Coordinates of C-alpha atoms in Angstrom, one line a residue:
M1 CA -20.3 -30.5 3.3
K2 CA -17.0 -29.8 2.0
Y3 CA -17.1 -26.3 2.7
E4 CA -18.7 -26.8 5.8
L5 CA -15.8 -28.8 7.1
I6 CA -13.5 -25.9 5.8
K7 CA -15.4 -23.6 8.0
L8 CA -15.2 -25.9 11.0
A9 CA -11.6 -26.0 10.4
K10 CA -11.5 -22.0 10.6
F11 CA -13.8 -21.2 13.5
L12 CA -11.1 -23.6 15.5
M13 CA -7.7 -21.1 14.3
V14 CA -9.8 -18.1 15.4
P15 CA -9.1 -17.8 18.8
F16 CA -5.2 -18.6 18.1
G17 CA -5.5 -16.4 15.4
Y18 CA -7.0 -13.7 17.5
L19 CA -4.0 -13.6 20.2
G20 CA -1.2 -13.8 17.1
S21 CA -2.7 -10.3 16.4
L22 CA -2.6 -9.2 19.6
A23 CA 1.4 -9.2 18.9
R24 CA 1.1 -7.3 15.4
Q25 CA 1.2 -3.9 14.8
S26 CA -2.1 -2.7 14.9
D27 CA -2.0 0.2 11.6
S28 CA -1.5 -2.0 8.9
I29 CA -4.5 -1.1 6.2
P30 CA -5.8 -5.5 5.5
I31 CA -5.5 -5.7 1.7
L32 CA -8.8 -8.4 0.4
M33 CA -7.9 -10.9 -2.7
Y34 CA -11.0 -11.9 -4.5
H35 CA -11.1 -13.5 -7.8
R36 CA -14.5 -14.3 -8.3
V37 CA -18.0 -12.7 -7.4
N38 CA -20.4 -16.0 -8.9
D39 CA -23.0 -18.4 -7.0
G40 CA -22.9 -20.9 -10.2
I41 CA -19.1 -21.5 -10.0
A42 CA -19.0 -23.9 -6.0
K43 CA -15.3 -23.1 -5.7
E44 CA -12.9 -21.4 -2.7
I45 CA -11.5 -19.0 -4.9
S46 CA -16.2 -17.9 -5.6
V47 CA -17.8 -15.8 -3.1
T48 CA -21.6 -16.0 -3.8
E49 CA -23.1 -12.5 -4.7
A50 CA -24.8 -12.1 -1.9
D51 CA -22.3 -12.7 0.4
F52 CA -20.5 -10.2 -1.4
R53 CA -23.0 -7.8 -1.6
W54 CA -23.1 -8.3 2.4
Q55 CA -19.6 -8.5 3.1
M56 CA -19.0 -4.4 1.2
E57 CA -22.3 -3.7 3.0
Y58 CA -20.3 -5.0 6.1
L59 CA -17.1 -3.1 5.9
R60 CA -19.5 0.2 5.6
R61 CA -21.4 -0.5 9.0
K62 CA -18.3 -1.3 9.9
G63 CA -17.0 2.4 9.1
F64 CA -14.6 1.1 7.3
E65 CA -13.2 3.8 4.4
V66 CA -12.4 1.7 1.2
I67 CA -9.3 3.1 -0.4
S68 CA -7.2 2.4 -3.6
L69 CA -4.6 1.0 -3.6
D70 CA -2.4 3.9 -4.7
E71 CA -3.9 5.9 -1.7
A72 CA -2.7 3.0 0.4
A73 CA 0.8 2.8 -1.2
Q74 CA 1.3 6.2 -0.7
L75 CA -0.7 5.9 3.0
A76 CA 3.1 3.7 3.4
Q77 CA 4.7 6.8 3.2
K78 CA 3.6 8.9 5.2
P79 CA 4.3 7.7 8.9
G80 CA 1.5 8.4 11.1
A81 CA -1.1 9.5 8.2
G82 CA -4.4 9.2 8.7
R83 CA -3.4 6.5 12.4
K84 CA -6.9 7.1 13.7
K85 CA -8.8 5.7 10.4
K86 CA -9.9 2.4 9.4
R87 CA -9.0 1.6 5.5
V88 CA -9.4 -1.3 3.5
V89 CA -8.7 -2.0 0.1
L90 CA -10.4 -4.3 -2.4
T91 CA -8.0 -6.3 -5.0
F92 CA -9.5 -8.8 -7.6
D93 CA -6.7 -11.3 -9.5
D94 CA -7.0 -13.2 -13.0
G95 CA -9.9 -10.4 -14.5
Y96 CA -12.9 -12.6 -14.4
E97 CA -16.0 -12.1 -16.3
D98 CA -17.9 -12.8 -13.1
F99 CA -16.0 -8.9 -11.4
F100 CA -17.6 -6.7 -15.2
L101 CA -21.3 -8.5 -14.1
H102 CA -21.5 -9.3 -10.8
A103 CA -19.3 -7.3 -8.0
Y104 CA -18.3 -4.3 -10.8
P105 CA -22.4 -3.2 -10.4
V106 CA -21.4 -3.2 -6.3
L107 CA -19.0 -1.6 -5.8
C108 CA -20.5 1.3 -8.3
E109 CA -23.2 0.9 -6.1
Y110 CA -21.4 1.3 -2.5
G111 CA -18.8 3.8 -4.4
Y112 CA -15.8 1.4 -3.4
P113 CA -12.5 1.3 -5.5
A114 CA -10.5 -1.3 -6.4
T115 CA -7.5 -3.1 -8.5
I116 CA -8.1 -6.2 -11.4
Y117 CA -4.9 -7.8 -12.4
L118 CA -5.4 -9.2 -15.8
V119 CA -3.3 -11.9 -17.1
P120 CA -3.6 -10.7 -20.9
G121 CA -2.3 -13.6 -22.4
Y122 CA -5.4 -15.4 -21.8
I123 CA -7.6 -12.8 -22.7
E124 CA -9.5 -13.4 -25.7
T125 CA -7.7 -17.0 -27.0
G126 CA -9.4 -19.6 -25.5
K127 CA -7.4 -20.6 -23.2
V128 CA -8.0 -22.5 -19.5
F129 CA -6.6 -21.5 -16.5
W130 CA -5.2 -25.1 -14.6
W131 CA -7.3 -25.3 -11.9
D132 CA -10.5 -23.9 -14.1
R133 CA -10.0 -27.5 -16.8
D134 CA -12.2 -29.1 -14.8
L135 CA -14.9 -26.4 -15.8
G136 CA -13.3 -26.8 -19.3
E137 CA -13.5 -22.7 -20.2
S138 CA -12.2 -19.7 -17.3
R139 CA -14.5 -17.1 -18.3
L140 CA -12.6 -14.0 -18.9
M141 CA -13.9 -10.7 -19.4
R142 CA -13.1 -9.6 -22.8
W143 CA -11.2 -6.3 -23.9
D144 CA -14.7 -4.4 -25.0
H145 CA -15.8 -4.6 -21.1
I146 CA -12.1 -3.9 -20.1
L147 CA -12.3 -0.7 -21.9
S148 CA -15.7 0.4 -21.4
I149 CA -14.6 0.6 -17.8
K150 CA -11.2 1.7 -17.7
N151 CA -12.3 5.5 -17.3
S152 CA -14.0 4.5 -13.9
P153 CA -12.7 6.6 -11.3
L154 CA -12.8 3.4 -9.3
I155 CA -10.9 1.0 -11.0
K156 CA -7.5 0.6 -11.6
F157 CA -6.3 -2.3 -13.6
G158 CA -2.5 -3.7 -12.5
S159 CA -0.7 -7.1 -14.0
H160 CA -0.6 -10.7 -12.9
T161 CA 1.4 -11.1 -15.5
M162 CA 1.5 -12.4 -19.3
T163 CA 0.4 -15.7 -18.8
H164 CA 0.1 -16.6 -15.2
R165 CA 3.4 -19.2 -14.9
D166 CA 4.7 -19.7 -11.7
L167 CA 7.7 -17.5 -11.2
D168 CA 9.6 -20.4 -8.6
R169 CA 8.7 -22.9 -11.6
I170 CA 10.8 -20.9 -14.4
S171 CA 14.2 -19.2 -15.6
E172 CA 15.0 -15.7 -14.7
E173 CA 15.0 -14.6 -18.4
A174 CA 11.7 -15.5 -18.9
A175 CA 10.5 -14.3 -15.7
W176 CA 11.4 -10.4 -16.3
W177 CA 9.7 -11.5 -19.6
E178 CA 6.3 -12.4 -17.6
L179 CA 6.7 -9.1 -15.4
S180 CA 7.1 -7.0 -18.2
R181 CA 5.5 -7.5 -21.7
S182 CA 2.5 -7.7 -19.6
R183 CA 3.1 -3.9 -18.7
E184 CA 3.3 -3.8 -22.2
V185 CA 0.5 -5.0 -23.2
L186 CA -1.7 -3.7 -20.9
H187 CA -0.2 -0.2 -21.3
E188 CA -1.0 -0.5 -25.0
K189 CA -4.7 -1.4 -24.7
L190 CA -5.7 0.1 -21.8
G191 CA -3.5 3.8 -22.4
Y192 CA -2.2 4.7 -19.0
E193 CA 0.7 3.7 -16.8
I194 CA 0.2 -0.1 -15.0
R195 CA 1.7 0.5 -11.4
H196 CA 0.6 -2.4 -10.1
F197 CA 1.2 -6.0 -10.0
S198 CA 0.1 -9.5 -8.1
Y199 CA 2.5 -12.4 -8.3
P200 CA 1.0 -15.5 -9.9
R201 CA -0.8 -18.2 -6.9
G202 CA 1.7 -15.1 -4.3
I203 CA 4.9 -16.4 -5.1
I204 CA 7.9 -14.1 -4.5
T205 CA 10.9 -15.0 -5.7
P206 CA 14.3 -12.7 -5.1
C207 CA 14.3 -11.5 -9.8
A208 CA 10.5 -11.5 -9.0
M209 CA 10.8 -9.2 -7.0
E210 CA 13.4 -7.5 -8.2
A211 CA 11.8 -7.5 -11.5
A212 CA 8.7 -5.8 -9.5
S213 CA 10.5 -2.7 -8.2
K214 CA 11.4 -1.6 -11.6
L215 CA 8.2 -2.0 -13.5
Y216 CA 6.0 -1.4 -11.2
Q217 CA 5.2 0.8 -8.3
T218 CA 3.3 -2.3 -5.8
A219 CA 3.3 -5.4 -6.0
V220 CA 1.0 -8.2 -3.9
S221 CA 1.3 -11.6 -2.5
I222 CA -0.8 -13.9 -0.3
F223 CA 0.6 -15.0 2.8
D224 CA 4.2 -14.9 1.8
G225 CA 3.9 -10.5 1.5
R226 CA 4.2 -8.4 4.7
D227 CA 1.6 -5.6 5.8
I228 CA 1.5 -2.2 4.7
Y229 CA 1.2 -0.1 7.3
R230 CA -0.2 3.5 7.9
S231 CA 3.7 3.9 9.4
G232 CA 6.3 4.7 7.4
E233 CA 8.1 3.0 5.2
H234 CA 7.5 -0.2 3.9
P235 CA 8.9 -2.5 0.9
L236 CA 6.1 -1.7 -1.3
V237 CA 6.9 -5.0 -3.6
E238 CA 6.1 -7.3 -1.4
I239 CA 2.1 -6.7 0.3
R240 CA 0.4 -9.1 2.0
R241 CA -3.5 -9.6 0.6
L242 CA -6.0 -11.0 3.0
P243 CA -7.5 -14.4 0.7
I244 CA -11.8 -13.9 1.3
Q245 CA -12.7 -17.5 0.3
R246 CA -16.3 -18.7 0.0
S247 CA -16.3 -20.6 2.9
D248 CA -15.3 -17.5 5.3
G249 CA -19.4 -16.6 3.9
R250 CA -20.9 -14.0 6.8
G251 CA -19.5 -15.6 10.0
L252 CA -15.6 -15.3 8.7
F253 CA -15.4 -11.9 7.4
G254 CA -15.1 -10.2 9.8
P255 CA -12.1 -12.7 11.5
R256 CA -11.2 -12.9 8.6
L257 CA -10.4 -8.7 8.0
R258 CA -9.2 -8.5 11.4
G259 CA -6.0 -11.6 10.1
W260 CA -7.2 -14.0 12.9
L261 CA -7.3 -16.7 9.9
D262 CA -3.6 -16.1 9.0
A263 CA -2.7 -19.7 10.9
E264 CA -4.3 -20.7 7.4
G265 CA -1.2 -19.1 5.6
L266 CA 1.2 -21.6 7.7
L267 CA -1.0 -24.9 7.4
K268 CA -0.9 -23.6 3.3
K269 CA 2.7 -23.8 3.5
A270 CA 3.5 -26.9 5.3
V271 CA 1.6 -28.9 2.8
G272 CA 3.2 -27.0 0.0
R273 CA 0.3 -25.5 -1.2
H274 CA -0.6 -21.5 -2.5

């Protein structure tokens, strides 16, 4: 019942989102944000396995080219590059084990690249994210999972800070440590430069943006960011993403992809949620 009500509210947003999209630049590259792909976790951040596969097939059926975040960043620096092509980027936050078990095999089947943002201070520690406390665990990928796919041409790992703290609630020194130490640990473990960063809960602060600009090539948010365009210079450390949620299912995936559910972000800001 809960998800049906959420879905109904989203459907009511669609007409207004469509009208709002008419006033926006049309050559943006959608950056999709996933967290979990797991039938057994009935939360908004966890899409079902069947819906995830359907969504990947939708992208292929509708003629989208799924590109890496590296490619999107390069296109953002080239005015007019590939303007006529429909492109999209896939990202996954937190590094849950079900990415390895359920999402990665589907990505391999379709040949779709993705960026996965890890929280190294939680990997193989038994620590539980606050939103998973009701589950009793945060089942994240182990290092052997991560290392087994680190050389895949489809996968790039990025940082989601060291311990997933809200960057607007800690000191500037602590924020710099969160961004820099996670980058160092991931570099040591993976053996390659860590170029991509994801702000926890999409919260951007001036200090965090400054740190991200010095430490990473790109940094992604959620509702507070800015679209990445194929039309020239872009602030690559405040990239907006579109959150794919369980209640989106199949009927709302297309509207989400087109930015017609952006009013959701405004509502969450109004009530102080991220």
